[in-house]
Amino acid sequence: MEQTLALPHGTLAWDDLGPHRGSVTVVLLHGFPHDRGLWSGQLSAHDTAFPGTRLLVPDLPGFGGSTPLATPGMDGYADAVVAMLDAAGVTQAVIGGLSMGGYVALAFWRRHPDRVRALMLMDTKAGADDEPGRAKRRELIATVQRDGIGALVDGLLASQLGPVTRERAPALVERVAVMLRRAPASGVIGAAQAMMNRPDSTGTLETITVPTLVLVGVDDALTPVRDSIAMSTAVRRSRLVTIPDAGHLAPLEQPQVVNAAIAEFLDVAVRPG
Ligand code: MLT
């Protein structure tokens, strides 16, 4: 199930589940500062939720089992994902990403459009950081350098999880805390720099010609529903799905509802094509 690849900068690790022949391949890219554990609700339900679908779920460079890039950036992350597709023998895939993973998915579309069968943009947005946003990234980097990732955990739990999860799902909150605490400082700092320097992808949206699922938790406080409405309006062949009782980590907070939305998207928008 776990696969690894030696790239010039180091190792890339991912989970590979499902049939290898004649199947649609779906790539799921985690956000910040997560790892492939973000997609545990999709990986564990894979057989029943997405029969006949191959799932490739990497740790982006700097997280989980993947070595950080020398110079982290959305383009470098996208190129690592294409190296994974090459190693897996996959020509085209549905590229899905949550938040930072969505920034990578948009970079992937710009750099490798012929490898994209469809896109799934979840709890994410197209715009770049503004100056106050960049100042917050600099603060976050300084905090991690001074005090370690542990100093971020409470704030991230409060901002990333919706109120329903925080109030009613203590075991899930603890699982997310464990995932956040294991994020390596080097990966976190690199990804924060990469996000701070990422380009504005608003203009990219109107270049997207493939079917696109835009999905967002109704209570997402970081990339609110209005960002998803704006993306879905700009992308020609898009469908917008909102997930009740979920915040910024909708696929982890409401896996069954999100899995049903992904499965329906794959059935309607992807398989017939
Ligand atoms: C994420 O979940 O990946 C982050 O909220 C993205 C960001 O900080 O812009």
PDB file of C-alpha atoms and ligand atoms in Angstrom:
ATOM      1  CA  MET A   1       0.000   0.000   0.000  1.00  0.00           C
ATOM      2  CA  GLU A   2       2.727   2.505   0.915  1.00  0.00           C
ATOM      3  CA  GLN A   3       4.978   3.403  -1.999  1.00  0.00           C
ATOM      4  CA  THR A   4       8.146   5.470  -2.047  1.00  0.00           C
ATOM      5  CA  LEU A   5      10.216   7.037  -4.768  1.00  0.00           C
ATOM      6  CA  ALA A   6      13.735   8.480  -4.680  1.00  0.00           C
ATOM      7  CA  LEU A   7      13.673  11.955  -6.228  1.00  0.00           C
ATOM      8  CA  PRO A   8      16.736  14.217  -6.622  1.00  0.00           C
ATOM      9  CA  HIS A   9      15.806  16.060  -3.397  1.00  0.00           C
ATOM     10  CA  GLY A  10      15.017  12.896  -1.366  1.00  0.00           C
ATOM     11  CA  THR A  11      12.106  10.526  -0.777  1.00  0.00           C
ATOM     12  CA  LEU A  12       8.456  10.940  -1.775  1.00  0.00           C
ATOM     13  CA  ALA A  13       5.969   8.675   0.053  1.00  0.00           C
ATOM     14  CA  TRP A  14       2.348   7.936  -0.767  1.00  0.00           C
ATOM     15  CA  ASP A  15      -0.492   5.462  -0.298  1.00  0.00           C
ATOM     16  CA  ASP A  16      -1.669   3.591  -3.388  1.00  0.00           C
ATOM     17  CA  LEU A  17      -5.038   1.843  -3.038  1.00  0.00           C
ATOM     18  CA  GLY A  18      -7.385   0.153  -5.464  1.00  0.00           C
ATOM     19  CA  PRO A  19      -7.246  -1.422  -8.902  1.00  0.00           C
ATOM     20  CA  HIS A  20      -4.419  -0.473 -11.239  1.00  0.00           C
ATOM     21  CA  ARG A  21      -6.076  -1.355 -14.537  1.00  0.00           C
ATOM     22  CA  GLY A  22      -9.000   0.294 -16.232  1.00  0.00           C
ATOM     23  CA  SER A  23      -9.745   2.484 -13.250  1.00  0.00           C
ATOM     24  CA  VAL A  24     -10.065   6.211 -12.689  1.00  0.00           C
ATOM     25  CA  THR A  25      -7.156   7.448 -10.569  1.00  0.00           C
ATOM     26  CA  VAL A  26      -7.790  10.081  -7.910  1.00  0.00           C
ATOM     27  CA  VAL A  27      -4.958  12.003  -6.239  1.00  0.00           C
ATOM     28  CA  LEU A  28      -5.692  13.637  -2.871  1.00  0.00           C
ATOM     29  CA  LEU A  29      -3.341  16.417  -1.667  1.00  0.00           C
ATOM     30  CA  HIS A  30      -3.390  17.440   1.977  1.00  0.00           C
ATOM     31  CA  GLY A  31      -3.328  20.946   3.425  1.00  0.00           C
ATOM     32  CA  PHE A  32      -1.083  22.732   5.902  1.00  0.00           C
ATOM     33  CA  PRO A  33       0.431  21.455   8.129  1.00  0.00           C
ATOM     34  CA  HIS A  34      -1.013  18.021   7.523  1.00  0.00           C
ATOM     35  CA  ASP A  35       0.076  14.748   5.996  1.00  0.00           C
ATOM     36  CA  ARG A  36      -1.773  11.983   4.170  1.00  0.00           C
ATOM     37  CA  GLY A  37      -3.566  11.202   7.472  1.00  0.00           C
ATOM     38  CA  LEU A  38      -5.850  14.108   6.545  1.00  0.00           C
ATOM     39  CA  TRP A  39      -7.508  11.716   4.097  1.00  0.00           C
ATOM     40  CA  SER A  40      -8.017   8.833   6.566  1.00  0.00           C
ATOM     41  CA  GLY A  41     -11.801   8.993   6.059  1.00  0.00           C
ATOM     42  CA  GLN A  42     -11.323   8.469   2.314  1.00  0.00           C
ATOM     43  CA  LEU A  43      -8.542   5.857   2.583  1.00  0.00           C
ATOM     44  CA  SER A  44     -10.377   3.694   5.132  1.00  0.00           C
ATOM     45  CA  ALA A  45     -13.673   3.739   3.200  1.00  0.00           C
ATOM     46  CA  HIS A  46     -12.032   3.381  -0.161  1.00  0.00           C
ATOM     47  CA  ASP A  47     -13.472  -0.043  -1.137  1.00  0.00           C
ATOM     48  CA  THR A  48     -17.068   0.876  -0.431  1.00  0.00           C
ATOM     49  CA  ALA A  49     -17.056   4.614  -1.166  1.00  0.00           C
ATOM     50  CA  PHE A  50     -15.062   4.559  -4.418  1.00  0.00           C
ATOM     51  CA  PRO A  51     -15.244   1.049  -5.902  1.00  0.00           C
ATOM     52  CA  GLY A  52     -13.115   0.684  -9.020  1.00  0.00           C
ATOM     53  CA  THR A  53     -11.166   3.846  -8.252  1.00  0.00           C
ATOM     54  CA  ARG A  54      -7.439   3.973  -7.603  1.00  0.00           C
ATOM     55  CA  LEU A  55      -6.412   6.414  -4.875  1.00  0.00           C
ATOM     56  CA  LEU A  56      -2.930   7.956  -4.742  1.00  0.00           C
ATOM     57  CA  VAL A  57      -2.452   9.947  -1.548  1.00  0.00           C
ATOM     58  CA  PRO A  58       1.001  11.472  -1.037  1.00  0.00           C
ATOM     59  CA  ASP A  59       2.731  13.206   1.810  1.00  0.00           C
ATOM     60  CA  LEU A  60       3.720  16.497   0.182  1.00  0.00           C
ATOM     61  CA  PRO A  61       7.483  17.194   0.413  1.00  0.00           C
ATOM     62  CA  GLY A  62       8.432  18.079   3.982  1.00  0.00           C
ATOM     63  CA  PHE A  63       5.543  16.183   5.613  1.00  0.00           C
ATOM     64  CA  GLY A  64       5.059  12.570   6.753  1.00  0.00           C
ATOM     65  CA  GLY A  65       7.488  10.292   4.949  1.00  0.00           C
ATOM     66  CA  SER A  66       8.491  12.841   2.270  1.00  0.00           C
ATOM     67  CA  THR A  67      11.732  14.838   2.334  1.00  0.00           C
ATOM     68  CA  PRO A  68      11.447  18.664   2.149  1.00  0.00           C
ATOM     69  CA  LEU A  69      12.332  20.380  -1.120  1.00  0.00           C
ATOM     70  CA  ALA A  70      15.504  22.491  -1.117  1.00  0.00           C
ATOM     71  CA  THR A  71      13.376  25.450  -2.249  1.00  0.00           C
ATOM     72  CA  PRO A  72       9.738  24.778  -1.391  1.00  0.00           C
ATOM     73  CA  GLY A  73       7.103  26.156  -3.734  1.00  0.00           C
ATOM     74  CA  MET A  74       3.743  25.196  -5.214  1.00  0.00           C
ATOM     75  CA  ASP A  75       5.436  24.392  -8.542  1.00  0.00           C
ATOM     76  CA  GLY A  76       7.927  22.071  -6.837  1.00  0.00           C
ATOM     77  CA  TYR A  77       5.125  20.310  -4.961  1.00  0.00           C
ATOM     78  CA  ALA A  78       3.185  19.925  -8.245  1.00  0.00           C
ATOM     79  CA  ASP A  79       6.262  18.444  -9.942  1.00  0.00           C
ATOM     80  CA  ALA A  80       6.676  15.954  -7.091  1.00  0.00           C
ATOM     81  CA  VAL A  81       3.057  14.880  -7.698  1.00  0.00           C
ATOM     82  CA  VAL A  82       3.718  14.376 -11.414  1.00  0.00           C
ATOM     83  CA  ALA A  83       6.784  12.267 -10.518  1.00  0.00           C
ATOM     84  CA  MET A  84       4.468  10.137  -8.360  1.00  0.00           C
ATOM     85  CA  LEU A  85       2.067   9.692 -11.317  1.00  0.00           C
ATOM     86  CA  ASP A  86       4.983   8.680 -13.554  1.00  0.00           C
ATOM     87  CA  ALA A  87       6.198   6.150 -10.985  1.00  0.00           C
ATOM     88  CA  ALA A  88       2.658   4.786 -10.597  1.00  0.00           C
ATOM     89  CA  GLY A  89       2.248   4.455 -14.381  1.00  0.00           C
ATOM     90  CA  VAL A  90      -0.687   6.874 -14.460  1.00  0.00           C
ATOM     91  CA  THR A  91      -1.144   9.132 -17.486  1.00  0.00           C
ATOM     92  CA  GLN A  92      -4.124  11.158 -16.276  1.00  0.00           C
ATOM     93  CA  ALA A  93      -5.746  11.560 -12.875  1.00  0.00           C
ATOM     94  CA  VAL A  94      -8.394  13.482 -11.021  1.00  0.00           C
ATOM     95  CA  ILE A  95      -6.327  15.938  -8.970  1.00  0.00           C
ATOM     96  CA  GLY A  96      -7.928  16.873  -5.664  1.00  0.00           C
ATOM     97  CA  GLY A  97      -6.490  19.134  -2.993  1.00  0.00           C
ATOM     98  CA  LEU A  98      -7.579  20.659   0.289  1.00  0.00           C
ATOM     99  CA  SER A  99      -6.542  24.224   1.082  1.00  0.00           C
ATOM    100  CA  MET A 100      -2.743  24.244   0.479  1.00  0.00           C
ATOM    101  CA  GLY A 101      -3.352  21.046  -1.505  1.00  0.00           C
ATOM    102  CA  GLY A 102      -5.768  23.107  -3.614  1.00  0.00           C
ATOM    103  CA  TYR A 103      -3.010  25.672  -4.283  1.00  0.00           C
ATOM    104  CA  VAL A 104      -0.869  22.731  -5.442  1.00  0.00           C
ATOM    105  CA  ALA A 105      -3.714  21.396  -7.605  1.00  0.00           C
ATOM    106  CA  LEU A 106      -3.992  24.794  -9.346  1.00  0.00           C
ATOM    107  CA  ALA A 107      -0.207  24.870  -9.894  1.00  0.00           C
ATOM    108  CA  PHE A 108      -0.465  21.307 -11.226  1.00  0.00           C
ATOM    109  CA  TRP A 109      -3.134  22.420 -13.711  1.00  0.00           C
ATOM    110  CA  ARG A 110      -0.899  25.287 -14.921  1.00  0.00           C
ATOM    111  CA  ARG A 111       2.160  23.057 -15.320  1.00  0.00           C
ATOM    112  CA  HIS A 112       0.727  19.677 -16.364  1.00  0.00           C
ATOM    113  CA  PRO A 113      -2.789  20.223 -17.804  1.00  0.00           C
ATOM    114  CA  ASP A 114      -2.557  17.149 -20.040  1.00  0.00           C
ATOM    115  CA  ARG A 115      -2.228  14.979 -16.908  1.00  0.00           C
ATOM    116  CA  VAL A 116      -5.497  16.263 -15.387  1.00  0.00           C
ATOM    117  CA  ARG A 117      -8.737  14.369 -15.974  1.00  0.00           C
ATOM    118  CA  ALA A 118     -10.698  16.528 -13.505  1.00  0.00           C
ATOM    119  CA  LEU A 119     -10.057  18.780 -10.522  1.00  0.00           C
ATOM    120  CA  MET A 120     -11.411  18.809  -6.979  1.00  0.00           C
ATOM    121  CA  LEU A 121     -10.804  22.049  -5.070  1.00  0.00           C
ATOM    122  CA  MET A 122     -11.746  21.604  -1.416  1.00  0.00           C
ATOM    123  CA  ASP A 123     -11.773  24.206   1.351  1.00  0.00           C
ATOM    124  CA  THR A 124      -9.406  26.339  -0.674  1.00  0.00           C
ATOM    125  CA  LYS A 125      -9.215  29.604  -2.592  1.00  0.00           C
ATOM    126  CA  ALA A 126      -7.539  31.048  -5.679  1.00  0.00           C
ATOM    127  CA  GLY A 127      -6.148  34.328  -4.330  1.00  0.00           C
ATOM    128  CA  ALA A 128      -2.590  34.951  -3.122  1.00  0.00           C
ATOM    129  CA  ASP A 129      -1.678  36.168   0.372  1.00  0.00           C
ATOM    130  CA  ASP A 130      -2.145  39.882   0.989  1.00  0.00           C
ATOM    131  CA  GLU A 131       0.397  41.836   3.073  1.00  0.00           C
ATOM    132  CA  PRO A 132      -1.312  41.174   6.447  1.00  0.00           C
ATOM    133  CA  GLY A 133      -1.476  37.500   5.449  1.00  0.00           C
ATOM    134  CA  ARG A 134       2.268  37.481   4.696  1.00  0.00           C
ATOM    135  CA  ALA A 135       2.988  39.140   8.039  1.00  0.00           C
ATOM    136  CA  LYS A 136       1.032  36.349   9.765  1.00  0.00           C
ATOM    137  CA  ARG A 137       3.112  33.733   7.905  1.00  0.00           C
ATOM    138  CA  ARG A 138       6.316  35.439   9.097  1.00  0.00           C
ATOM    139  CA  GLU A 139       4.978  35.342  12.679  1.00  0.00           C
ATOM    140  CA  LEU A 140       4.095  31.664  12.325  1.00  0.00           C
ATOM    141  CA  ILE A 141       7.596  30.861  11.017  1.00  0.00           C
ATOM    142  CA  ALA A 142       9.188  32.750  13.933  1.00  0.00           C
ATOM    143  CA  THR A 143       6.955  30.886  16.432  1.00  0.00           C
ATOM    144  CA  VAL A 144       7.887  27.491  14.987  1.00  0.00           C
ATOM    145  CA  GLN A 145      11.599  28.400  14.971  1.00  0.00           C
ATOM    146  CA  ARG A 146      11.414  29.592  18.584  1.00  0.00           C
ATOM    147  CA  ASP A 147       8.924  27.209  20.221  1.00  0.00           C
ATOM    148  CA  GLY A 148       8.297  24.326  17.799  1.00  0.00           C
ATOM    149  CA  ILE A 149       5.114  23.197  16.073  1.00  0.00           C
ATOM    150  CA  GLY A 150       3.438  22.398  19.413  1.00  0.00           C
ATOM    151  CA  ALA A 151       2.945  26.125  19.953  1.00  0.00           C
ATOM    152  CA  LEU A 152       0.607  26.275  16.932  1.00  0.00           C
ATOM    153  CA  VAL A 153      -1.622  23.326  17.719  1.00  0.00           C
ATOM    154  CA  ASP A 154      -4.368  24.939  19.809  1.00  0.00           C
ATOM    155  CA  GLY A 155      -4.742  27.835  17.372  1.00  0.00           C
ATOM    156  CA  LEU A 156      -4.871  25.500  14.381  1.00  0.00           C
ATOM    157  CA  LEU A 157      -7.496  23.272  16.010  1.00  0.00           C
ATOM    158  CA  ALA A 158      -9.627  26.343  16.706  1.00  0.00           C
ATOM    159  CA  SER A 159      -9.309  27.756  13.197  1.00  0.00           C
ATOM    160  CA  GLN A 160      -9.349  24.562  11.119  1.00  0.00           C
ATOM    161  CA  LEU A 161     -12.108  22.545  12.794  1.00  0.00           C
ATOM    162  CA  GLY A 162     -15.729  23.611  12.703  1.00  0.00           C
ATOM    163  CA  PRO A 163     -17.686  24.248  15.925  1.00  0.00           C
ATOM    164  CA  VAL A 164     -19.703  21.035  15.570  1.00  0.00           C
ATOM    165  CA  THR A 165     -16.523  18.935  15.417  1.00  0.00           C
ATOM    166  CA  ARG A 166     -14.916  20.810  18.300  1.00  0.00           C
ATOM    167  CA  GLU A 167     -18.006  20.437  20.484  1.00  0.00           C
ATOM    168  CA  ARG A 168     -19.159  16.934  19.576  1.00  0.00           C
ATOM    169  CA  ALA A 169     -16.168  14.929  18.348  1.00  0.00           C
ATOM    170  CA  PRO A 170     -13.365  15.036  20.952  1.00  0.00           C
ATOM    171  CA  ALA A 171     -11.714  11.876  19.609  1.00  0.00           C
ATOM    172  CA  LEU A 172     -11.448  13.415  16.137  1.00  0.00           C
ATOM    173  CA  VAL A 173     -10.091  16.660  17.605  1.00  0.00           C
ATOM    174  CA  GLU A 174      -7.377  14.614  19.354  1.00  0.00           C
ATOM    175  CA  ARG A 175      -6.536  12.748  16.126  1.00  0.00           C
ATOM    176  CA  VAL A 176      -6.080  16.054  14.327  1.00  0.00           C
ATOM    177  CA  ALA A 177      -3.927  17.331  17.218  1.00  0.00           C
ATOM    178  CA  VAL A 178      -1.706  14.245  16.897  1.00  0.00           C
ATOM    179  CA  MET A 179      -1.331  14.840  13.138  1.00  0.00           C
ATOM    180  CA  LEU A 180      -0.456  18.516  13.680  1.00  0.00           C
ATOM    181  CA  ARG A 181       2.083  17.719  16.427  1.00  0.00           C
ATOM    182  CA  ARG A 182       3.966  15.289  14.207  1.00  0.00           C
ATOM    183  CA  ALA A 183       4.484  17.856  11.399  1.00  0.00           C
ATOM    184  CA  PRO A 184       8.256  18.431  11.032  1.00  0.00           C
ATOM    185  CA  ALA A 185       9.343  22.037  11.698  1.00  0.00           C
ATOM    186  CA  SER A 186      11.368  22.132   8.455  1.00  0.00           C
ATOM    187  CA  GLY A 187       8.339  21.099   6.380  1.00  0.00           C
ATOM    188  CA  VAL A 188       6.073  23.574   8.163  1.00  0.00           C
ATOM    189  CA  ILE A 189       8.484  26.475   7.672  1.00  0.00           C
ATOM    190  CA  GLY A 190       9.071  25.559   4.017  1.00  0.00           C
ATOM    191  CA  ALA A 191       5.357  25.273   3.284  1.00  0.00           C
ATOM    192  CA  ALA A 192       4.626  28.591   5.028  1.00  0.00           C
ATOM    193  CA  GLN A 193       7.261  30.259   2.825  1.00  0.00           C
ATOM    194  CA  ALA A 194       5.855  28.519  -0.242  1.00  0.00           C
ATOM    195  CA  MET A 195       2.319  29.719   0.506  1.00  0.00           C
ATOM    196  CA  MET A 196       3.526  33.244   1.245  1.00  0.00           C
ATOM    197  CA  ASN A 197       5.162  33.374  -2.184  1.00  0.00           C
ATOM    198  CA  ARG A 198       2.474  31.594  -4.167  1.00  0.00           C
ATOM    199  CA  PRO A 199       1.043  33.410  -7.168  1.00  0.00           C
ATOM    200  CA  ASP A 200      -2.519  34.618  -7.469  1.00  0.00           C
ATOM    201  CA  SER A 201      -4.378  31.817  -9.247  1.00  0.00           C
ATOM    202  CA  THR A 202      -7.566  33.782  -9.946  1.00  0.00           C
ATOM    203  CA  GLY A 203      -6.715  34.071 -13.637  1.00  0.00           C
ATOM    204  CA  THR A 204      -6.017  30.333 -13.773  1.00  0.00           C
ATOM    205  CA  LEU A 205      -9.648  29.530 -12.973  1.00  0.00           C
ATOM    206  CA  GLU A 206     -10.978  30.625 -16.344  1.00  0.00           C
ATOM    207  CA  THR A 207      -8.360  28.484 -18.122  1.00  0.00           C
ATOM    208  CA  ILE A 208      -9.723  25.306 -16.521  1.00  0.00           C
ATOM    209  CA  THR A 209     -11.479  23.164 -19.105  1.00  0.00           C
ATOM    210  CA  VAL A 210     -11.915  19.926 -17.125  1.00  0.00           C
ATOM    211  CA  PRO A 211     -14.857  19.061 -14.836  1.00  0.00           C
ATOM    212  CA  THR A 212     -14.209  20.586 -11.418  1.00  0.00           C
ATOM    213  CA  LEU A 213     -15.735  19.841  -8.031  1.00  0.00           C
ATOM    214  CA  VAL A 214     -15.608  22.786  -5.631  1.00  0.00           C
ATOM    215  CA  LEU A 215     -16.370  21.583  -2.110  1.00  0.00           C
ATOM    216  CA  VAL A 216     -16.373  23.478   1.182  1.00  0.00           C
ATOM    217  CA  GLY A 217     -17.444  23.043   4.804  1.00  0.00           C
ATOM    218  CA  VAL A 218     -20.305  25.406   5.637  1.00  0.00           C
ATOM    219  CA  ASP A 219     -18.425  26.507   8.790  1.00  0.00           C
ATOM    220  CA  ASP A 220     -15.008  26.892   7.132  1.00  0.00           C
ATOM    221  CA  ALA A 221     -13.545  29.974   8.849  1.00  0.00           C
ATOM    222  CA  LEU A 222     -10.271  30.076   6.857  1.00  0.00           C
ATOM    223  CA  THR A 223     -11.517  29.703   3.282  1.00  0.00           C
ATOM    224  CA  PRO A 224     -15.188  30.588   3.689  1.00  0.00           C
ATOM    225  CA  VAL A 225     -18.011  29.503   1.407  1.00  0.00           C
ATOM    226  CA  ARG A 226     -17.825  32.811  -0.510  1.00  0.00           C
ATOM    227  CA  ASP A 227     -14.328  31.855  -1.783  1.00  0.00           C
ATOM    228  CA  SER A 228     -15.742  28.606  -3.142  1.00  0.00           C
ATOM    229  CA  ILE A 229     -18.693  30.392  -4.747  1.00  0.00           C
ATOM    230  CA  ALA A 230     -16.210  32.724  -6.476  1.00  0.00           C
ATOM    231  CA  MET A 231     -14.120  29.785  -7.749  1.00  0.00           C
ATOM    232  CA  SER A 232     -17.125  27.853  -8.886  1.00  0.00           C
ATOM    233  CA  THR A 233     -18.466  30.890 -10.752  1.00  0.00           C
ATOM    234  CA  ALA A 234     -15.152  31.358 -12.568  1.00  0.00           C
ATOM    235  CA  VAL A 235     -14.611  27.702 -13.553  1.00  0.00           C
ATOM    236  CA  ARG A 236     -16.796  26.783 -16.519  1.00  0.00           C
ATOM    237  CA  ARG A 237     -17.521  23.100 -15.831  1.00  0.00           C
ATOM    238  CA  SER A 238     -17.761  23.250 -12.059  1.00  0.00           C
ATOM    239  CA  ARG A 239     -20.202  22.015  -9.455  1.00  0.00           C
ATOM    240  CA  LEU A 240     -20.301  23.476  -5.960  1.00  0.00           C
ATOM    241  CA  VAL A 241     -21.050  21.285  -2.936  1.00  0.00           C
ATOM    242  CA  THR A 242     -21.326  22.649   0.604  1.00  0.00           C
ATOM    243  CA  ILE A 243     -20.876  20.306   3.564  1.00  0.00           C
ATOM    244  CA  PRO A 244     -22.970  21.007   6.692  1.00  0.00           C
ATOM    245  CA  ASP A 245     -21.438  20.651  10.164  1.00  0.00           C
ATOM    246  CA  ALA A 246     -17.892  20.895   8.813  1.00  0.00           C
ATOM    247  CA  GLY A 247     -15.159  23.512   8.995  1.00  0.00           C
ATOM    248  CA  HIS A 248     -11.892  23.762   7.045  1.00  0.00           C
ATOM    249  CA  LEU A 249     -11.173  20.011   7.174  1.00  0.00           C
ATOM    250  CA  ALA A 250     -14.476  18.846   5.663  1.00  0.00           C
ATOM    251  CA  PRO A 251     -13.183  15.469   4.330  1.00  0.00           C
ATOM    252  CA  LEU A 252     -11.996  14.546   7.838  1.00  0.00           C
ATOM    253  CA  GLU A 253     -14.913  16.120   9.711  1.00  0.00           C
ATOM    254  CA  GLN A 254     -17.721  14.669   7.561  1.00  0.00           C
ATOM    255  CA  PRO A 255     -16.101  11.827   5.611  1.00  0.00           C
ATOM    256  CA  GLN A 256     -19.311  10.040   4.607  1.00  0.00           C
ATOM    257  CA  VAL A 257     -20.940  13.150   3.166  1.00  0.00           C
ATOM    258  CA  VAL A 258     -17.739  14.194   1.405  1.00  0.00           C
ATOM    259  CA  ASN A 259     -17.164  10.665   0.061  1.00  0.00           C
ATOM    260  CA  ALA A 260     -20.688  10.626  -1.369  1.00  0.00           C
ATOM    261  CA  ALA A 261     -20.071  14.008  -3.044  1.00  0.00           C
ATOM    262  CA  ILE A 262     -16.777  12.795  -4.537  1.00  0.00           C
ATOM    263  CA  ALA A 263     -18.337   9.513  -5.698  1.00  0.00           C
ATOM    264  CA  GLU A 264     -21.216  11.346  -7.374  1.00  0.00           C
ATOM    265  CA  PHE A 265     -18.800  13.759  -9.048  1.00  0.00           C
ATOM    266  CA  LEU A 266     -16.720  10.854 -10.348  1.00  0.00           C
ATOM    267  CA  ASP A 267     -19.823   9.070 -11.645  1.00  0.00           C
ATOM    268  CA  VAL A 268     -21.425  12.049 -13.334  1.00  0.00           C
ATOM    269  CA  ALA A 269     -18.483  14.160 -14.449  1.00  0.00           C
ATOM    270  CA  VAL A 270     -15.576  11.818 -14.914  1.00  0.00           C
ATOM    271  CA  ARG A 271     -16.467   8.236 -15.857  1.00  0.00           C
ATOM    272  CA  PRO A 272     -18.543   8.963 -18.968  1.00  0.00           C
ATOM    273  CA  GLY A 273     -15.771  11.176 -20.405  1.00  0.00           C
TER     274      GLY A 273
HETATM  275  C1  MLT B   1      -4.341  24.864   4.868  1.00  0.00           C
HETATM  276  O1  MLT B   1      -5.207  24.256   5.512  1.00  0.00           O
HETATM  277  O2  MLT B   1      -3.667  24.295   4.002  1.00  0.00           O
HETATM  278  C2  MLT B   1      -4.080  26.305   5.201  1.00  0.00           C
HETATM  279  O3  MLT B   1      -5.185  26.859   5.855  1.00  0.00           O
HETATM  280  C3  MLT B   1      -3.738  27.091   3.956  1.00  0.00           C
HETATM  281  C4  MLT B   1      -3.282  28.476   4.251  1.00  0.00           C
HETATM  282  O4  MLT B   1      -2.785  28.735   5.364  1.00  0.00           O
HETATM  283  O5  MLT B   1      -3.372  29.336   3.342  1.00  0.00           O
END
